[in-house]
PDB file of C-alpha atoms in Angstrom:
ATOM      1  CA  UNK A   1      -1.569 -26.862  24.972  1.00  0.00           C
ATOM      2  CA  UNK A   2      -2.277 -23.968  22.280  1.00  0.00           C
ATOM      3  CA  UNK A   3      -3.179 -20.783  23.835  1.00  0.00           C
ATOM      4  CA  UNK A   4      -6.247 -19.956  21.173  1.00  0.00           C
ATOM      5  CA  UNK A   5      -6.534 -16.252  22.020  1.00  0.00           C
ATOM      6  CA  UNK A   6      -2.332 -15.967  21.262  1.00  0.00           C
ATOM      7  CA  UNK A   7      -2.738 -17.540  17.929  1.00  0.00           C
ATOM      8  CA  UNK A   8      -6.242 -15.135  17.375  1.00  0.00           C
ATOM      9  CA  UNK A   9      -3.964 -11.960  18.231  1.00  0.00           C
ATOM     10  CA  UNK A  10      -0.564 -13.068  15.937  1.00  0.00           C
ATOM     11  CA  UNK A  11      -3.250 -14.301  12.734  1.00  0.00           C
ATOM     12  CA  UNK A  12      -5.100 -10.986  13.430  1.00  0.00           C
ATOM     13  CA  UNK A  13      -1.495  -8.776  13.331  1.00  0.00           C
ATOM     14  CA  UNK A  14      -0.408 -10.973  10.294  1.00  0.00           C
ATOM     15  CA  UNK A  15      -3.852  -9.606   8.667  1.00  0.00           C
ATOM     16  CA  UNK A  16      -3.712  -6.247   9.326  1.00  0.00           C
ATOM     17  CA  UNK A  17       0.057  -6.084   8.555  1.00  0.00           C
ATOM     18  CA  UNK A  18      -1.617  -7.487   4.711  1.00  0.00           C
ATOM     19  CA  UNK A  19      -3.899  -4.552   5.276  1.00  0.00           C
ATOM     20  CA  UNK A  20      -1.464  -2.198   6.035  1.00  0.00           C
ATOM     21  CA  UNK A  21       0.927  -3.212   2.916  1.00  0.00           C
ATOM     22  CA  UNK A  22      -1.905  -3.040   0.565  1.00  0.00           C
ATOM     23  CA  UNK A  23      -2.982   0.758   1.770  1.00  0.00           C
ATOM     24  CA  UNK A  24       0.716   1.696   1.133  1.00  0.00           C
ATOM     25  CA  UNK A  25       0.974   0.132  -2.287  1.00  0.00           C
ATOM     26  CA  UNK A  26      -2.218   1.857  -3.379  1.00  0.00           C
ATOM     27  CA  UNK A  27      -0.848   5.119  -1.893  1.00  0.00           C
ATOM     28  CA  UNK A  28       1.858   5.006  -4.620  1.00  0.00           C
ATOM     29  CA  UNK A  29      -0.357   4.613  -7.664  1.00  0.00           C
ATOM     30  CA  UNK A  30      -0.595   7.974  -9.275  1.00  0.00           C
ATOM     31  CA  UNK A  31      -4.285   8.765  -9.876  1.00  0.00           C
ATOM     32  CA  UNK A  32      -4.308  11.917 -11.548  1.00  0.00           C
ATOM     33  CA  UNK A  33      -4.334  14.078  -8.710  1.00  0.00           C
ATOM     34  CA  UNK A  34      -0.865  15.207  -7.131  1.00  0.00           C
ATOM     35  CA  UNK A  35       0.285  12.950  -4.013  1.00  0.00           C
ATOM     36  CA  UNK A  36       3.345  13.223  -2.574  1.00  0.00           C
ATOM     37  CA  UNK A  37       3.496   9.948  -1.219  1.00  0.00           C
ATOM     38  CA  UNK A  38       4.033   8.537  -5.042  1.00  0.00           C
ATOM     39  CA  UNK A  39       7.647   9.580  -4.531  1.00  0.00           C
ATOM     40  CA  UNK A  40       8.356   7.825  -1.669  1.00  0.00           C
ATOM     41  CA  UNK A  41      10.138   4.693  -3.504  1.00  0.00           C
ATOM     42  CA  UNK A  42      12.457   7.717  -5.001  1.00  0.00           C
ATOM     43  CA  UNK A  43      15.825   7.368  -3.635  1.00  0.00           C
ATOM     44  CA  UNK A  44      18.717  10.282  -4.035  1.00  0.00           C
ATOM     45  CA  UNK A  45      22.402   9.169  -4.330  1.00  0.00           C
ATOM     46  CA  UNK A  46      23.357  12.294  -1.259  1.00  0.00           C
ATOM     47  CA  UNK A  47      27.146  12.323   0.036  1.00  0.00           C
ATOM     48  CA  UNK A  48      27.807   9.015  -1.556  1.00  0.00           C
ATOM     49  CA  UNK A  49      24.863   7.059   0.061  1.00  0.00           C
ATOM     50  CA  UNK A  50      21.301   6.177  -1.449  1.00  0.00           C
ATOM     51  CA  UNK A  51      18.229   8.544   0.530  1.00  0.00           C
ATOM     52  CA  UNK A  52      14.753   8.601   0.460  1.00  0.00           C
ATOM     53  CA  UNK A  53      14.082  12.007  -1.660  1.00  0.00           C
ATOM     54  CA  UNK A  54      12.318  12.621   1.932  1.00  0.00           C
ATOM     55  CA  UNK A  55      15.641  13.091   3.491  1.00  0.00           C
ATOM     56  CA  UNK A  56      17.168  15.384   1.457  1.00  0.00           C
ATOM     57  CA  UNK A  57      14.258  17.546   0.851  1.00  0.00           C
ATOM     58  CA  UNK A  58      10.506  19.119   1.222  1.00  0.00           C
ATOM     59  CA  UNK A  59       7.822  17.380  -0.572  1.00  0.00           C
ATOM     60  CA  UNK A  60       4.742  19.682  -1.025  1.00  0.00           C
ATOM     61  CA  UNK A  61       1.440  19.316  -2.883  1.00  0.00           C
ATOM     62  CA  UNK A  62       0.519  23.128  -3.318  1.00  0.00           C
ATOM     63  CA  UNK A  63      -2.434  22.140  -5.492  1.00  0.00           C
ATOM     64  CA  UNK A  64      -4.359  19.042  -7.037  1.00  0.00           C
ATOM     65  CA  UNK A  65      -1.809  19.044 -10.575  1.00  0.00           C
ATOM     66  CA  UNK A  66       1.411  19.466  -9.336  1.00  0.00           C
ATOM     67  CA  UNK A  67       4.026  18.885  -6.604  1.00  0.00           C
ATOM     68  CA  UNK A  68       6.639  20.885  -5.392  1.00  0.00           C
ATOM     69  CA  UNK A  69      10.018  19.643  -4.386  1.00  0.00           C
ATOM     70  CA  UNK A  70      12.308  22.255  -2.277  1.00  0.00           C
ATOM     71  CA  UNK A  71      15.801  20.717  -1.721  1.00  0.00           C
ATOM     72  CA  UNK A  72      17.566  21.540   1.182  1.00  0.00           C
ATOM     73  CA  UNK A  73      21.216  22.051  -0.322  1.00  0.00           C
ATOM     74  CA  UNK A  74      20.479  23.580  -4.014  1.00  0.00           C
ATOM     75  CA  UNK A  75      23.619  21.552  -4.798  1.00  0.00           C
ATOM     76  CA  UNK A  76      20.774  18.689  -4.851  1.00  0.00           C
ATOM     77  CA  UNK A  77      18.760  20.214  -7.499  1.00  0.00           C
ATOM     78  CA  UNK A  78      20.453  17.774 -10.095  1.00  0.00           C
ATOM     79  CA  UNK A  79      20.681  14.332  -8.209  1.00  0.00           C
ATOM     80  CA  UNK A  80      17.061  14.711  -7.160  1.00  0.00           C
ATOM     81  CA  UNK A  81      16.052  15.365 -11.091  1.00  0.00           C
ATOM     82  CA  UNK A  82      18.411  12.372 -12.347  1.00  0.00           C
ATOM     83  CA  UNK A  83      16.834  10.304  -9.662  1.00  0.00           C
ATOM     84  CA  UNK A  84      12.746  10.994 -10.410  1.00  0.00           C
ATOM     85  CA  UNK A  85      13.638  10.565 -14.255  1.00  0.00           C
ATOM     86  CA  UNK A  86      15.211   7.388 -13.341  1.00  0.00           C
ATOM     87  CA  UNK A  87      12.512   6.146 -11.487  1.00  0.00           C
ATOM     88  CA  UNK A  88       8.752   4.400 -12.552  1.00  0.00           C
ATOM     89  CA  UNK A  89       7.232   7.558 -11.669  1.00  0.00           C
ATOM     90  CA  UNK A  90       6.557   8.485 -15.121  1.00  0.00           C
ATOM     91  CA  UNK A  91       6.723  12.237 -14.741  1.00  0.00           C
ATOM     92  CA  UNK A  92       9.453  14.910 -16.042  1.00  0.00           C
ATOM     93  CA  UNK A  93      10.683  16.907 -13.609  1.00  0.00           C
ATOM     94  CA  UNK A  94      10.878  21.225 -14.284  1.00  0.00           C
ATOM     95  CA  UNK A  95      14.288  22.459 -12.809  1.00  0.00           C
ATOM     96  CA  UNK A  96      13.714  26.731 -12.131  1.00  0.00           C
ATOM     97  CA  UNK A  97      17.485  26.294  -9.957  1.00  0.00           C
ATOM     98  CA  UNK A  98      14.980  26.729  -7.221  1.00  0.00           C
ATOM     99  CA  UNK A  99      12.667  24.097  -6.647  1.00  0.00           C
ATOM    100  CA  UNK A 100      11.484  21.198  -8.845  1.00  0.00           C
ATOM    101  CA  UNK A 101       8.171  21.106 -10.298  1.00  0.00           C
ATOM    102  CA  UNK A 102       6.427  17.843 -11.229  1.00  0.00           C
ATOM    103  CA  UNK A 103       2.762  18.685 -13.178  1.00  0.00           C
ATOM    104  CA  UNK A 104       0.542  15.764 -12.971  1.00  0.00           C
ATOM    105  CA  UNK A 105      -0.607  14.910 -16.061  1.00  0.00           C
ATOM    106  CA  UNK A 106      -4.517  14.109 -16.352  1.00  0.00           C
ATOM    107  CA  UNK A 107      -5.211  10.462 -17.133  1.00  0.00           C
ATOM    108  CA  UNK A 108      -6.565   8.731 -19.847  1.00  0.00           C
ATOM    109  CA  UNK A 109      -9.666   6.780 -19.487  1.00  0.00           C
ATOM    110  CA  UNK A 110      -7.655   3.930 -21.095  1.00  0.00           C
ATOM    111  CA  UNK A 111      -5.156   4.959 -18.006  1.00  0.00           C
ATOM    112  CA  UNK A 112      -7.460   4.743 -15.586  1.00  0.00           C
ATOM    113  CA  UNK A 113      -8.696   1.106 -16.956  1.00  0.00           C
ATOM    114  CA  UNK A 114      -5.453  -0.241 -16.685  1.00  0.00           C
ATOM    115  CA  UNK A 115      -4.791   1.099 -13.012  1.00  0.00           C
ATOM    116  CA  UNK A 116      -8.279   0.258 -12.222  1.00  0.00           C
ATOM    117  CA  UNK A 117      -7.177  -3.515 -12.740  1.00  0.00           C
ATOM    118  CA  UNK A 118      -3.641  -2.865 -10.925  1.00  0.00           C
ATOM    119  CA  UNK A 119      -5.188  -2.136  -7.745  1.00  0.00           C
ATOM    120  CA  UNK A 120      -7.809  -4.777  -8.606  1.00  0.00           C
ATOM    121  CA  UNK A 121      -4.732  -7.677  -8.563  1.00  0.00           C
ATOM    122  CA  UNK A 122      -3.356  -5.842  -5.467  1.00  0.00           C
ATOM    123  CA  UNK A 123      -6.770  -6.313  -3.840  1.00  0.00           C
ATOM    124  CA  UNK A 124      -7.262  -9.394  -4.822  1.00  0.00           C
ATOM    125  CA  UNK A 125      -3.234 -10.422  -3.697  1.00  0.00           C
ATOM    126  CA  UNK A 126      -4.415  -8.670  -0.558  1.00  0.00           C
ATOM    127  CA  UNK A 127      -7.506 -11.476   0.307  1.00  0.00           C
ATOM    128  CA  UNK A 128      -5.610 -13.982  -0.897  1.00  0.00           C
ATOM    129  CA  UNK A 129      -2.897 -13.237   2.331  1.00  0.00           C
ATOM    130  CA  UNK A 130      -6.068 -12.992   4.740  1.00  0.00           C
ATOM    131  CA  UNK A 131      -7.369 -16.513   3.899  1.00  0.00           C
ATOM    132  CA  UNK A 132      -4.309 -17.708   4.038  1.00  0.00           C
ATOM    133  CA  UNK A 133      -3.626 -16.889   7.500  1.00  0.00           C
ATOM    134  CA  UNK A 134      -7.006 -17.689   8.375  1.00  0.00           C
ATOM    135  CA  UNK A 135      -6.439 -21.209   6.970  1.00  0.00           C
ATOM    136  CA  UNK A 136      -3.020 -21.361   8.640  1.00  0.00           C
ATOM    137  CA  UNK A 137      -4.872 -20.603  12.151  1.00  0.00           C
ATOM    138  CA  UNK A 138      -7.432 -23.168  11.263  1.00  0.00           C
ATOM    139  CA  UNK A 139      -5.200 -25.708  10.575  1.00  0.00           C
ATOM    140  CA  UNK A 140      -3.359 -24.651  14.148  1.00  0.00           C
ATOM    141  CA  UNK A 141      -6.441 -25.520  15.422  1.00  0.00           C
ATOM    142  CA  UNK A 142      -7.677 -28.308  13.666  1.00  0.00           C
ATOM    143  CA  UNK A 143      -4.101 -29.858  14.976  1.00  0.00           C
ATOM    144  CA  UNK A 144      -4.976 -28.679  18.608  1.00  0.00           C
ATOM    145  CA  UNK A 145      -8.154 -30.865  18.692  1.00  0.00           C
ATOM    146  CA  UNK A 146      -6.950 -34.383  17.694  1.00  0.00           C
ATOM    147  CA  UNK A 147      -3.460 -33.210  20.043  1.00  0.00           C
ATOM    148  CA  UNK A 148      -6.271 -32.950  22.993  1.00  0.00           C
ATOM    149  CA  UNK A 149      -7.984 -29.590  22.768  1.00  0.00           C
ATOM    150  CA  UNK A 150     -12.025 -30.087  23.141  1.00  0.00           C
ATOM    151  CA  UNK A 151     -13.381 -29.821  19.793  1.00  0.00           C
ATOM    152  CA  UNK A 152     -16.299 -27.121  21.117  1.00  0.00           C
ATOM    153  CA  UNK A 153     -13.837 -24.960  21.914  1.00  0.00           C
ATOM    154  CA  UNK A 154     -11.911 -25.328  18.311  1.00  0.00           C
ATOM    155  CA  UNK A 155     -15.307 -24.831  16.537  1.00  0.00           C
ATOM    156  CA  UNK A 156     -15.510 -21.685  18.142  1.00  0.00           C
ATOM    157  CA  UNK A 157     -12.110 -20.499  17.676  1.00  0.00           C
ATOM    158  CA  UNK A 158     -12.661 -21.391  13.930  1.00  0.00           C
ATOM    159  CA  UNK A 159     -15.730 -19.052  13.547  1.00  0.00           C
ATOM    160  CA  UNK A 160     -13.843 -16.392  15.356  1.00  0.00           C
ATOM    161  CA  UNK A 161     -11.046 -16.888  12.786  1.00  0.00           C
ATOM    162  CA  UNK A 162     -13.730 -16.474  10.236  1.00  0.00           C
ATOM    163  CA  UNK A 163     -14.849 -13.653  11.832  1.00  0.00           C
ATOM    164  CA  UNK A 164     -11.922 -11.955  12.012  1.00  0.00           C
ATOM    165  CA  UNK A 165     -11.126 -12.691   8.177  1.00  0.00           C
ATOM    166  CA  UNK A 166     -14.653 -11.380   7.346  1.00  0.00           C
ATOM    167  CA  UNK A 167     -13.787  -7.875   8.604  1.00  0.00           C
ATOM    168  CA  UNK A 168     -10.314  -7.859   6.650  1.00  0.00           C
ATOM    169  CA  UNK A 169     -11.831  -9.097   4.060  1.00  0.00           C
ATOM    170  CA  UNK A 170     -14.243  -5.759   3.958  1.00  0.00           C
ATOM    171  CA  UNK A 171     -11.545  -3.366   4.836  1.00  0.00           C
ATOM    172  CA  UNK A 172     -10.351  -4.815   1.709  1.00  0.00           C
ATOM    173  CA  UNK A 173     -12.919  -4.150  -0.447  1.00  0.00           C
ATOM    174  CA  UNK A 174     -13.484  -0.573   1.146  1.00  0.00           C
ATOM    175  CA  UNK A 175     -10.271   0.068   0.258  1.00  0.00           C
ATOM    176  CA  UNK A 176     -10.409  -0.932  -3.258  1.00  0.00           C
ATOM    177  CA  UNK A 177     -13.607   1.069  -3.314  1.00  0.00           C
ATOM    178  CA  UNK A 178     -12.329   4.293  -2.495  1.00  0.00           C
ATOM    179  CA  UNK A 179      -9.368   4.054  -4.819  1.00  0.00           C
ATOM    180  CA  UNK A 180     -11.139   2.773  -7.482  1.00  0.00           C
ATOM    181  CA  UNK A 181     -13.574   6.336  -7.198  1.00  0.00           C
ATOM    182  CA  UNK A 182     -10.240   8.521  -7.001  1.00  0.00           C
ATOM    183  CA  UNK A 183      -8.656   6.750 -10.119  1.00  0.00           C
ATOM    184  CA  UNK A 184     -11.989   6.761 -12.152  1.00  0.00           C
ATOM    185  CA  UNK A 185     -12.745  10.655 -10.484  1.00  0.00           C
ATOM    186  CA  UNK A 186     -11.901  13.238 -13.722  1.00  0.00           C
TER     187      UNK A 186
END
């Protein structure tokens, strides 16, 4: 026999796990203000083996237009540069043989348009993961009843799925929400 409140706890993980993923993707979208986190997907060829930029150096943000990078060796001035010009962050890197600067550029409103809709199909990607894992626990259910489970306690297993999906479904939206107000924030 299906334990119900197993299958509510591994559809609920798989949900916030989408949740989770979608935060970190929208962490990396530039919107016009500096984040260091859009450099996380940098990686820095260091002793012969590929690092996050994280491991071979400080990230700062020391205002809202620019971030900082402070290598730990200065022999990984150059690597670090070659790798952020080589990467989809879209931003020239200043060398001083000290630190590297990166100024964040202010975005165009024809910018901010097109990442408005980015994070829209990453949202929308996003939902489309919750109700499918609410329909996959459904269907566990649904498969439950005719196998012998009593059908009063599927129903109500179904609306707790639903439930469950409703809230993901608004941390979703909330989520789009706030991003949506940085990117379209001058």
């Amino acid at each position: 026999m299906i334990d119900i409140q197993v299958l509510e706890n591994e559809v609920e993980e798989k949900m916030q796990a989408t949740l989770e993923f979608l935060d970190d993707t929208l962490s990396r979208i530039r919107a016009g203000r500096a984040n260091a986190r859009i450099l996380d997907g940098v990686m820095v060829e260091y002793y012969g083996t590929m690092s996050p930029l994280s491991g071979v150096a400080t990230v700062t943000t020391p205002d809202a237009k620019s971030i900082v990078i402070q290598p730990w060796e200065k022999s990984m001035l150059k690597p670090i540069e070659k790798a952020i010009m080589n990467s989809d962050v879209g931003i020239t890197p200043e060398n001083n043989g000290e630190v590297i600067r990166l100024g964040i550029p202010p975005l165009t409103e024809e910018r901010r348009k097109q990442l408005v809709k980015l994070i829209k199909q990453e949202t929308e990607d996003a939902k489309i993961s919750i109700r499918n894992f609410r329909r996959e626990g459904i269907d566990s259910i649904k498969k439950a009843v005719k196998d012998g489970l009593p059908e009063d306690v599927g129903k109500s297993a179904e609306v707790s799925f639903q439930k469950i999906h409703d809230k993901y479904i608004k941390d979703i939206d909330d989520t789009f929400d706030v991003k949506e107000k940085e990117i379209l924030t001058i």
